[in-house]
CSV table of C-alpha atoms (C1' of nucleotides) in Angstrom, one decimal:
chain,number,residue,atom,x,y,z
E,1066,MET,CA,3.0,80.4,40.2
E,1067,SER,CA,3.7,81.1,43.7
E,1068,ALA,CA,5.8,84.4,43.5
E,1069,GLU,CA,4.2,87.7,43.9
E,1070,PRO,CA,2.2,88.9,40.9
E,1071,ILE,CA,4.4,91.2,38.7
E,1072,ALA,CA,1.8,93.7,37.6
E,1073,PRO,CA,1.9,96.3,40.3
E,1074,ALA,CA,5.6,96.8,40.2
E,1075,LEU,CA,5.8,96.5,36.5
E,1076,LEU,CA,3.0,99.3,35.9
E,1077,ALA,CA,4.7,101.5,38.4
E,1078,TRP,CA,8.0,101.1,36.6
E,1079,TYR,CA,6.4,101.5,33.2
E,1080,ARG,CA,4.9,104.9,34.2
E,1081,GLU,CA,8.3,106.3,34.9
E,1082,ASN,CA,10.5,104.4,32.4
E,1083,GLY,CA,8.2,103.1,29.7
E,1084,ARG,CA,8.8,104.1,26.1
E,1085,LEU,CA,5.6,106.2,25.9
E,1086,ASP,CA,6.7,108.1,23.1
E,1087,LEU,CA,6.4,105.4,20.5
E,1088,PRO,CA,4.1,106.4,17.7
E,1089,TRP,CA,1.8,103.5,18.1
E,1090,ARG,CA,1.2,104.5,21.8
E,1091,GLN,CA,-0.1,107.9,20.8
E,1092,THR,CA,-3.2,106.3,19.2
E,1093,ARG,CA,-6.1,103.9,19.8
E,1094,ASP,CA,-6.9,103.5,16.1
E,1095,PRO,CA,-7.2,99.9,15.5
E,1096,TYR,CA,-5.8,100.3,11.9
E,1097,ALA,CA,-2.6,102.0,13.2
E,1098,LEU,CA,-2.2,99.4,16.0
E,1099,TRP,CA,-2.8,96.6,13.8
E,1100,LEU,CA,-0.1,97.9,11.4
E,1101,ALA,CA,2.4,98.4,14.2
E,1102,GLU,CA,1.8,94.9,15.6
E,1103,ILE,CA,2.3,93.3,12.2
E,1104,MET,CA,5.4,95.3,11.6
E,1105,LEU,CA,6.9,94.5,15.0
E,1106,GLN,CA,6.7,90.8,14.5
E,1107,GLN,CA,10.2,89.6,14.7
E,1108,THR,CA,11.4,93.1,14.1
E,1109,GLN,CA,12.9,95.5,16.5
E,1110,VAL,CA,11.4,98.9,17.3
E,1111,LYS,CA,14.2,100.9,15.8
E,1112,THR,CA,13.9,99.2,12.5
E,1113,VAL,CA,10.2,99.5,12.3
E,1114,LEU,CA,9.8,103.2,13.1
E,1115,PRO,CA,10.7,104.8,9.6
E,1116,TYR,CA,8.7,102.1,7.8
E,1117,TYR,CA,5.7,102.7,10.1
E,1118,GLN,CA,5.5,106.4,9.5
E,1119,ARG,CA,5.9,106.0,5.8
E,1120,PHE,CA,3.3,103.4,5.5
E,1121,LEU,CA,0.7,105.1,7.7
E,1122,GLN,CA,1.1,108.2,5.6
E,1123,ARG,CA,0.6,106.6,2.4
E,1124,PHE,CA,-2.1,104.2,3.6
E,1125,PRO,CA,-3.9,105.8,6.4
E,1126,ASP,CA,-6.8,103.4,6.9
E,1127,PHE,CA,-8.3,100.0,5.9
E,1128,GLU,CA,-10.0,101.3,2.8
E,1129,ARG,CA,-7.0,102.9,1.3
E,1130,LEU,CA,-4.9,99.9,1.9
E,1131,ALA,CA,-7.4,97.5,0.6
E,1132,ALA,CA,-7.7,99.4,-2.6
E,1133,ALA,CA,-4.0,99.6,-3.1
E,1134,ASP,CA,-1.8,97.8,-5.6
E,1135,ILE,CA,0.1,95.0,-4.0
E,1136,ASP,CA,3.3,96.2,-5.8
E,1137,GLU,CA,3.0,99.4,-3.8
E,1138,VAL,CA,2.4,97.8,-0.6
E,1139,LEU,CA,5.5,95.6,-1.1
E,1140,HIS,CA,7.4,98.7,-2.2
E,1141,LEU,CA,6.8,100.2,1.2
E,1142,TRP,CA,7.8,96.9,2.8
E,1143,THR,CA,11.1,96.6,1.0
E,1144,GLY,CA,13.8,96.0,3.4
E,1145,LEU,CA,11.6,95.0,6.3
E,1146,GLY,CA,11.8,91.3,5.6
E,1147,TYR,CA,9.2,88.6,6.1
E,1148,TYR,CA,7.3,89.7,3.2
E,1149,ALA,CA,4.4,87.3,3.8
E,1150,ARG,CA,3.5,89.9,6.4
E,1151,ALA,CA,2.9,92.6,3.8
E,1152,ARG,CA,1.0,90.1,1.6
E,1153,ASN,CA,-1.2,89.1,4.5
E,1154,LEU,CA,-1.6,92.7,5.5
E,1155,HIS,CA,-3.1,93.5,2.1
E,1156,ALA,CA,-5.4,90.6,2.1
E,1157,CYS,CA,-6.5,91.2,5.7
E,1158,ALA,CA,-7.4,94.8,4.8
E,1159,LYS,CA,-9.5,93.5,1.9
E,1160,VAL,CA,-11.3,91.0,4.2
E,1161,ILE,CA,-12.0,93.7,6.9
E,1162,VAL,CA,-13.3,96.1,4.3
E,1163,THR,CA,-15.6,93.5,2.5
E,1164,GLU,CA,-16.6,91.3,5.4
E,1165,HIS,CA,-16.3,93.4,8.6
E,1166,GLY,CA,-17.6,96.8,7.5
E,1167,GLY,CA,-14.1,98.3,7.5
E,1168,ARG,CA,-13.9,97.8,11.3
E,1169,PHE,CA,-11.3,95.6,13.0
E,1170,PRO,CA,-13.2,92.6,14.6
E,1171,ALA,CA,-13.6,92.8,18.3
E,1172,ASP,CA,-13.7,89.2,18.9
E,1173,PRO,CA,-10.4,87.5,19.3
E,1174,ALA,CA,-11.4,84.4,17.5
E,1175,VAL,CA,-12.5,86.3,14.5
E,1176,ALA,CA,-9.4,88.5,14.6
E,1177,MET,CA,-7.3,85.3,14.7
E,1178,SER,CA,-8.9,84.0,11.7
E,1179,LEU,CA,-7.6,86.9,9.6
E,1180,PRO,CA,-4.4,86.4,7.5
E,1181,GLY,CA,-1.2,87.2,9.4
E,1182,ILE,CA,-2.9,87.5,12.8
E,1183,GLY,CA,-2.1,84.9,15.3
E,1184,ARG,CA,-3.0,84.6,18.9
E,1185,SER,CA,-0.5,87.0,20.4
E,1186,THR,CA,-1.0,89.7,17.6
E,1187,ALA,CA,-4.9,89.4,18.0
E,1188,HIS,CA,-4.6,89.9,21.7
E,1189,ALA,CA,-2.2,92.7,21.6
E,1190,ILE,CA,-4.5,94.6,19.2
E,1191,LEU,CA,-7.7,94.1,21.0
E,1192,ALA,CA,-6.1,94.9,24.3
E,1193,SER,CA,-4.7,98.3,23.0
E,1194,ALA,CA,-7.5,99.2,20.7
E,1195,TYR,CA,-10.6,98.1,22.6
E,1196,ASP,CA,-9.2,97.8,26.3
E,1197,GLN,CA,-9.8,94.1,26.3
E,1198,ASP,CA,-8.0,92.1,29.0
E,1199,TRP,CA,-6.1,89.7,26.8
E,1200,ALA,CA,-2.6,88.4,27.5
E,1201,ILE,CA,0.2,88.5,24.8
E,1202,LEU,CA,3.1,86.1,24.5
E,1203,ASP,CA,6.1,87.3,22.3
E,1204,GLY,CA,9.7,87.0,22.8
E,1205,ASN,CA,9.9,89.7,25.3
E,1206,VAL,CA,7.1,88.3,27.5
E,1207,LYS,CA,8.6,84.8,27.3
E,1208,ARG,CA,12.1,86.1,28.5
E,1209,VAL,CA,10.6,88.0,31.3
E,1210,LEU,CA,8.2,85.2,32.5
E,1211,SER,CA,10.8,82.5,32.0
E,1212,ARG,CA,13.2,84.3,34.2
E,1213,TYR,CA,10.7,85.5,36.8
E,1214,HIS,CA,9.3,82.0,37.4
E,1215,ALA,CA,12.6,80.2,36.5
E,1216,PHE,CA,10.9,78.2,33.8
E,1217,ALA,CA,13.8,75.9,32.7
E,1218,GLY,CA,11.8,73.9,30.1
E,1219,ASP,CA,12.0,74.3,26.3
E,1220,PRO,CA,10.0,77.4,25.4
E,1221,ALA,CA,9.5,76.1,21.9
E,1222,SER,CA,7.8,72.8,22.9
E,1223,SER,CA,4.2,72.5,22.9
E,1224,GLU,CA,4.1,72.0,26.5
E,1225,GLY,CA,6.5,75.0,27.1
E,1226,GLN,CA,4.1,77.2,25.0
E,1227,ARG,CA,1.2,76.0,26.9
E,1228,LEU,CA,2.8,76.8,30.3
E,1229,LEU,CA,4.1,80.2,29.2
E,1230,TRP,CA,0.6,81.1,28.0
E,1231,SER,CA,-0.9,80.1,31.2
E,1232,LEU,CA,1.7,82.2,33.0
E,1233,ALA,CA,1.1,85.1,30.8
E,1234,GLU,CA,-2.7,85.0,31.4
E,1235,ALA,CA,-2.2,84.5,35.1
E,1236,GLU,CA,0.1,87.6,35.4
E,1237,THR,CA,-2.0,89.8,33.1
E,1238,PRO,CA,-4.1,92.1,35.3
E,1239,VAL,CA,-7.8,92.8,35.0
E,1240,ASN,CA,-8.8,96.0,33.5
E,1241,ALA,CA,-5.1,97.0,32.9
E,1242,ALA,CA,-4.1,94.7,30.1
E,1243,HIS,CA,-3.4,97.6,27.7
E,1244,ASP,CA,-0.7,99.2,29.9
E,1245,TYR,CA,0.6,95.9,31.2
E,1246,ASN,CA,1.2,94.5,27.9
E,1247,GLN,CA,3.2,97.5,26.9
E,1248,ALA,CA,5.0,97.5,30.2
E,1249,ILE,CA,6.2,93.9,30.0
E,1250,GLN,CA,7.3,94.3,26.5
E,1251,ASP,CA,9.3,97.4,27.4
E,1252,LEU,CA,11.0,95.5,30.3
E,1253,GLY,CA,11.9,92.7,28.1
E,1254,ALA,CA,13.2,95.0,25.4
E,1255,THR,CA,15.2,97.2,27.8
E,1256,LEU,CA,16.3,95.8,31.2
E,1257,CYS,CA,15.5,92.2,30.7
E,1258,SER,CA,17.5,91.8,27.6
E,1259,ARG,CA,18.7,88.5,26.3
E,1260,SER,CA,22.3,89.1,27.2
E,1261,LYS,CA,23.7,91.3,30.1
E,1262,PRO,CA,20.2,92.1,31.7
E,1263,SER,CA,20.2,95.0,34.0
E,1264,CYS,CA,18.9,93.3,37.1
E,1265,ALA,CA,20.0,96.1,39.4
E,1266,LEU,CA,17.5,98.3,37.8
E,1267,CYS,CA,14.8,95.8,37.3
E,1268,PRO,CA,11.6,96.4,39.4
E,1269,LEU,CA,10.9,92.6,39.4
E,1270,GLN,CA,14.2,91.7,40.9
E,1271,PRO,CA,13.0,91.0,44.5
E,1272,GLY,CA,10.8,88.2,43.1
E,1273,CYS,CA,12.7,87.0,40.2
E,1274,GLN,CA,13.5,83.3,40.6
E,1275,ALA,CA,16.2,83.4,37.9
E,1276,TYR,CA,17.9,86.2,39.5
E,1277,LEU,CA,17.6,84.8,43.0
E,1278,GLN,CA,19.0,81.4,41.8
E,1279,GLY,CA,21.7,83.0,39.6
E,1280,LEU,CA,20.1,81.6,36.5
E,1281,THR,CA,19.5,84.7,34.6
E,1282,ALA,CA,22.2,83.8,31.9
E,1283,GLN,CA,20.8,80.4,31.4
E,1284,LEU,CA,17.1,81.3,31.0
E,1285,PRO,CA,15.1,81.3,28.9
E,1286,ARG,CA,16.6,78.1,27.5
E,1287,ARG,CA,17.8,78.5,24.0
E,1288,PRO,CA,16.3,76.4,21.2
E,1289,GLU,CA,18.4,73.7,19.7
E,1290,ARG,CA,20.9,75.1,17.2
E,1291,ARG,CA,20.3,74.1,13.6
E,1292,GLN,CA,22.8,73.8,10.9
E,1293,MET,CA,22.8,76.9,9.0
E,1294,PRO,CA,22.2,76.0,5.3
E,1295,VAL,CA,24.4,77.6,2.7
E,1296,ARG,CA,22.6,78.8,-0.4
E,1297,LEU,CA,24.1,80.1,-3.5
E,1298,ALA,CA,22.2,81.9,-6.3
E,1299,TRP,CA,23.1,83.2,-9.6
E,1300,LEU,CA,21.8,86.6,-10.4
E,1301,SER,CA,21.9,87.8,-13.8
E,1302,ILE,CA,22.2,91.3,-14.8
E,1303,ILE,CA,20.7,91.6,-18.2
E,1304,GLU,CA,20.5,94.9,-19.9
E,1305,ASP,CA,18.5,95.8,-23.0
E,1306,GLY,CA,20.7,98.3,-24.7
E,1307,GLN,CA,19.1,101.4,-23.2
E,1308,HIS,CA,20.7,100.8,-19.8
E,1309,ARG,CA,17.5,99.1,-18.4
E,1310,VAL,CA,17.8,96.0,-16.6
E,1311,LEU,CA,15.5,93.0,-16.4
E,1312,LEU,CA,13.6,92.1,-13.2
E,1313,GLN,CA,11.5,89.2,-12.5
E,1314,ARG,CA,8.6,88.8,-10.2
E,1315,GLN,CA,9.0,85.9,-7.6
E,1316,GLY,CA,6.1,83.6,-7.2
E,1317,PRO,CA,3.6,84.1,-4.3
E,1318,ALA,CA,5.3,81.9,-1.9
E,1319,GLY,CA,8.9,81.3,-0.7
E,1320,LEU,CA,11.8,83.6,-0.4
E,1321,TRP,CA,10.9,87.1,-1.5
E,1322,GLY,CA,7.5,86.0,-2.5
E,1323,GLY,CA,5.7,88.6,-4.7
E,1324,LEU,CA,8.9,90.8,-4.9
E,1325,TRP,CA,10.9,91.7,-7.9
E,1326,THR,CA,14.6,90.5,-8.2
E,1327,LEU,CA,17.2,90.1,-10.7
E,1328,PRO,CA,16.7,86.9,-12.6
E,1329,GLN,CA,18.1,84.1,-10.5
E,1330,ARG,CA,18.7,80.5,-10.3
E,1331,ALA,CA,19.6,78.4,-7.3
E,1332,ARG,CA,22.9,76.8,-7.5
E,1333,ASP,CA,21.6,73.4,-7.4
E,1334,GLU,CA,19.7,74.1,-10.6
E,1335,LEU,CA,22.7,75.7,-12.3
E,1336,GLU,CA,26.4,75.4,-11.9
E,1337,GLY,CA,27.7,78.5,-13.2
E,1338,PRO,CA,26.6,80.9,-15.8
E,1339,SER,CA,23.5,79.6,-17.7
E,1340,GLU,CA,24.2,77.9,-21.0
E,1341,ALA,CA,21.8,80.4,-22.7
E,1342,ALA,CA,23.7,83.3,-21.4
E,1343,GLN,CA,27.0,81.8,-22.5
E,1344,GLY,CA,25.6,81.1,-25.7
E,1345,PHE,CA,24.2,84.5,-26.3
E,1346,ALA,CA,27.5,86.1,-25.2
E,1347,ALA,CA,29.4,84.0,-27.6
E,1348,ASP,CA,27.1,84.9,-30.5
E,1349,LEU,CA,27.4,88.6,-29.8
E,1350,GLY,CA,31.2,88.3,-29.2
E,1351,LEU,CA,30.8,89.4,-25.7
E,1352,HIS,CA,32.6,88.2,-22.7
E,1353,LEU,CA,30.6,86.8,-19.9
E,1354,GLN,CA,31.9,88.2,-16.7
E,1355,VAL,CA,31.5,86.3,-13.7
E,1356,ALA,CA,31.8,89.2,-11.4
E,1357,GLY,CA,31.7,87.7,-8.0
E,1358,ALA,CA,31.5,84.2,-6.3
E,1359,LEU,CA,31.0,84.2,-2.6
E,1360,PRO,CA,29.0,82.1,-0.2
E,1361,ALA,CA,25.6,83.1,1.3
E,1362,ALA,CA,24.5,82.4,4.8
E,1363,ARG,CA,21.1,81.0,5.9
E,1364,HIS,CA,18.3,82.4,3.7
E,1365,THR,CA,19.8,85.7,3.6
E,1366,PHE,CA,21.8,86.2,0.4
E,1367,THR,CA,24.7,88.4,1.5
E,1368,HIS,CA,26.9,87.5,-1.4
E,1369,PHE,CA,26.1,86.6,-4.9
E,1370,HIS,CA,27.5,85.1,-8.1
E,1371,LEU,CA,26.8,87.7,-10.7
E,1372,ASP,CA,26.5,87.1,-14.3
E,1373,TYR,CA,27.1,90.5,-15.8
E,1374,ILE,CA,25.7,90.1,-19.2
E,1375,PRO,CA,25.5,93.4,-21.2
E,1376,LEU,CA,23.8,91.8,-24.0
E,1377,LEU,CA,20.8,92.9,-26.1
E,1378,MET,CA,17.5,91.3,-25.0
E,1379,ARG,CA,15.4,89.8,-27.6
E,1380,SER,CA,17.3,86.6,-27.9
E,1381,MET,CA,16.6,85.4,-24.4
E,1382,GLY,CA,14.6,82.4,-24.8
E,1383,THR,CA,14.0,80.9,-21.4
E,1384,LYS,CA,10.5,80.2,-20.2
E,1385,GLY,CA,10.5,82.8,-17.6
E,1386,ILE,CA,11.7,85.4,-19.9
E,1387,ARG,CA,8.7,84.8,-22.3
E,1388,ASP,CA,6.3,85.3,-19.5
E,1389,ALA,CA,6.1,89.0,-19.8
E,1390,LYS,CA,3.6,89.4,-17.0
E,1391,ASP,CA,6.2,88.8,-14.5
E,1392,LEU,CA,9.0,90.6,-16.1
E,1393,ALA,CA,9.9,94.3,-16.3
E,1394,TRP,CA,12.7,96.3,-17.8
E,1395,VAL,CA,13.6,99.0,-15.4
E,1396,SER,CA,16.1,101.8,-15.0
E,1397,PRO,CA,18.4,101.1,-12.2
E,1398,ALA,CA,17.9,104.6,-11.0
E,1399,ASP,CA,14.2,104.5,-11.0
E,1400,PRO,CA,12.9,101.0,-10.7
E,1401,GLY,CA,9.3,102.1,-10.1
E,1402,ARG,CA,7.0,101.6,-7.1
E,1403,ARG,CA,7.4,97.9,-6.8
E,1404,GLY,CA,8.7,95.7,-4.1
E,1405,LEU,CA,12.3,94.9,-4.5
E,1406,ALA,CA,14.2,92.3,-2.6
E,1407,ARG,CA,16.9,94.2,-0.6
E,1408,PRO,CA,19.9,92.6,-2.4
E,1409,THR,CA,18.4,93.4,-5.8
E,1410,GLU,CA,17.8,97.0,-4.6
E,1411,ARG,CA,21.4,97.3,-3.6
E,1412,ILE,CA,22.7,96.1,-6.9
E,1413,LEU,CA,20.4,98.4,-8.8
E,1414,HIS,CA,21.7,101.2,-6.6
E,1415,GLN,CA,25.2,100.3,-7.6
E,1416,LEU,CA,24.4,100.2,-11.2
E,1417,ALA,CA,22.7,103.5,-11.2
E,1418,GLY,CA,25.8,105.0,-9.5
E,1419,THR,CA,28.8,103.6,-11.1
E,1420,GLY,CA,27.4,101.4,-13.8
E,1421,GLN,CA,29.1,98.4,-12.2
E,1422,PRO,CA,27.9,96.5,-9.3
E,1423,LYS,CA,30.1,96.6,-6.3
E,1424,LEU,CA,31.2,93.2,-5.1
E,1425,TRP,CA,30.8,92.1,-1.6
G,1476,DA,C1',5.6,69.3,15.3
G,1477,DA,C1',9.1,71.1,12.8
G,1478,DT,C1',10.4,74.2,9.4
G,1479,DA,C1',10.4,78.4,6.4
G,1480,DC,C1',10.4,83.0,6.2
G,1481,DG,C1',14.6,88.7,6.0
G,1482,DT,C1',17.1,91.9,7.6
G,1483,DG,C1',20.3,95.0,10.3
G,1484,DG,C1',22.8,95.0,14.4
G,1485,DT,C1',26.0,93.0,17.8
G,1486,DG,C1',29.9,90.9,20.4
J,504,DT,C1',34.2,87.0,10.3
J,505,DC,C1',30.1,85.0,11.8
J,506,DA,C1',26.7,82.9,14.9
J,507,DC,C1',23.2,84.8,17.1
J,508,DC,C1',19.4,87.9,18.1
J,509,DA,C1',15.0,90.9,17.5
J,510,DA,C1',7.1,92.7,19.2
J,511,DG,C1',5.4,85.3,15.3
J,512,DT,C1',2.5,83.2,11.8
J,513,DA,C1',1.6,79.8,8.3
J,514,DT,C1',1.8,75.5,6.7
DNA sequence: AATACGTGGTG
DNA sequence: TCACCAAGTAT
């Protein structure tokens, strides 16, 4: 690192232009800061804000969260995505209460050993809660540092990680990590954006190697593109005759882990409406309506095949359906305080409104 | 080391 | 429409 240190200009800029009004910047409560850091992983501020307020109101401290039902924790997380964060959050609160006296550990190594807390998150919390001088390295910091130092390597490689961490630590000022960490994130989230950065307004422009060399648009280097896998799933809407529908809890890992969804099968397991469903439909003289058939992108199911099966329940004989522990009949209008996968939530909403799922 | 994990917004 | 992006961690 040969250029000027960035902290002085960055901190001066932050005092005038930082987003000082963000709710997690109005507190030094380790619990609130921890919650914010977890929610902000891979998630933008605008998305987090309403979730943060609701969550903090319902679970204001480690003790309350540790004592909570996981269903309600996931309920408050519904729609935020990356649900392992919510499961880890709950587990982490329990560990903090039972093994750390209800106080967030002040040692970064101990903090990092907690579920859901990696190096950057641990450092962010300790810097803001306890005024410790730890560097952070998230997407914003990587982008700012990659540009300022014209780092053209692969940020995802182990060597790239190591180099970026060393840059991050070298730039983090002594006795001011708290403000500095916020400042560099704000810069990355506003002026030093991925596309079309506002270099004309940037306080780091005079020493920015990417800017001086005209490399801003090329840095940081993008990771290799991967083929986007297409997944299809069959979701079954199964009613019980009282306008309640069957939900099934997903296993603890994998997509929507711990959440409730409409009963589903991946396409590779099932080509079309299940034989069982077809059989029951035929027995009862009902038509099995395949309501929609559209492709899905990546691991986000934007479209579904829907088996619309308005049949009476008792006859379902699959293994999953017998396991009542992970099954629930719910009213689409009031599915209860359980974590719902977003697409399932949307379909329930449609059912509650019109009685028919809207196809998309 | 490479991959899985969500969702809403954007150009 | 659709690829890509946004305050990473766990395995």
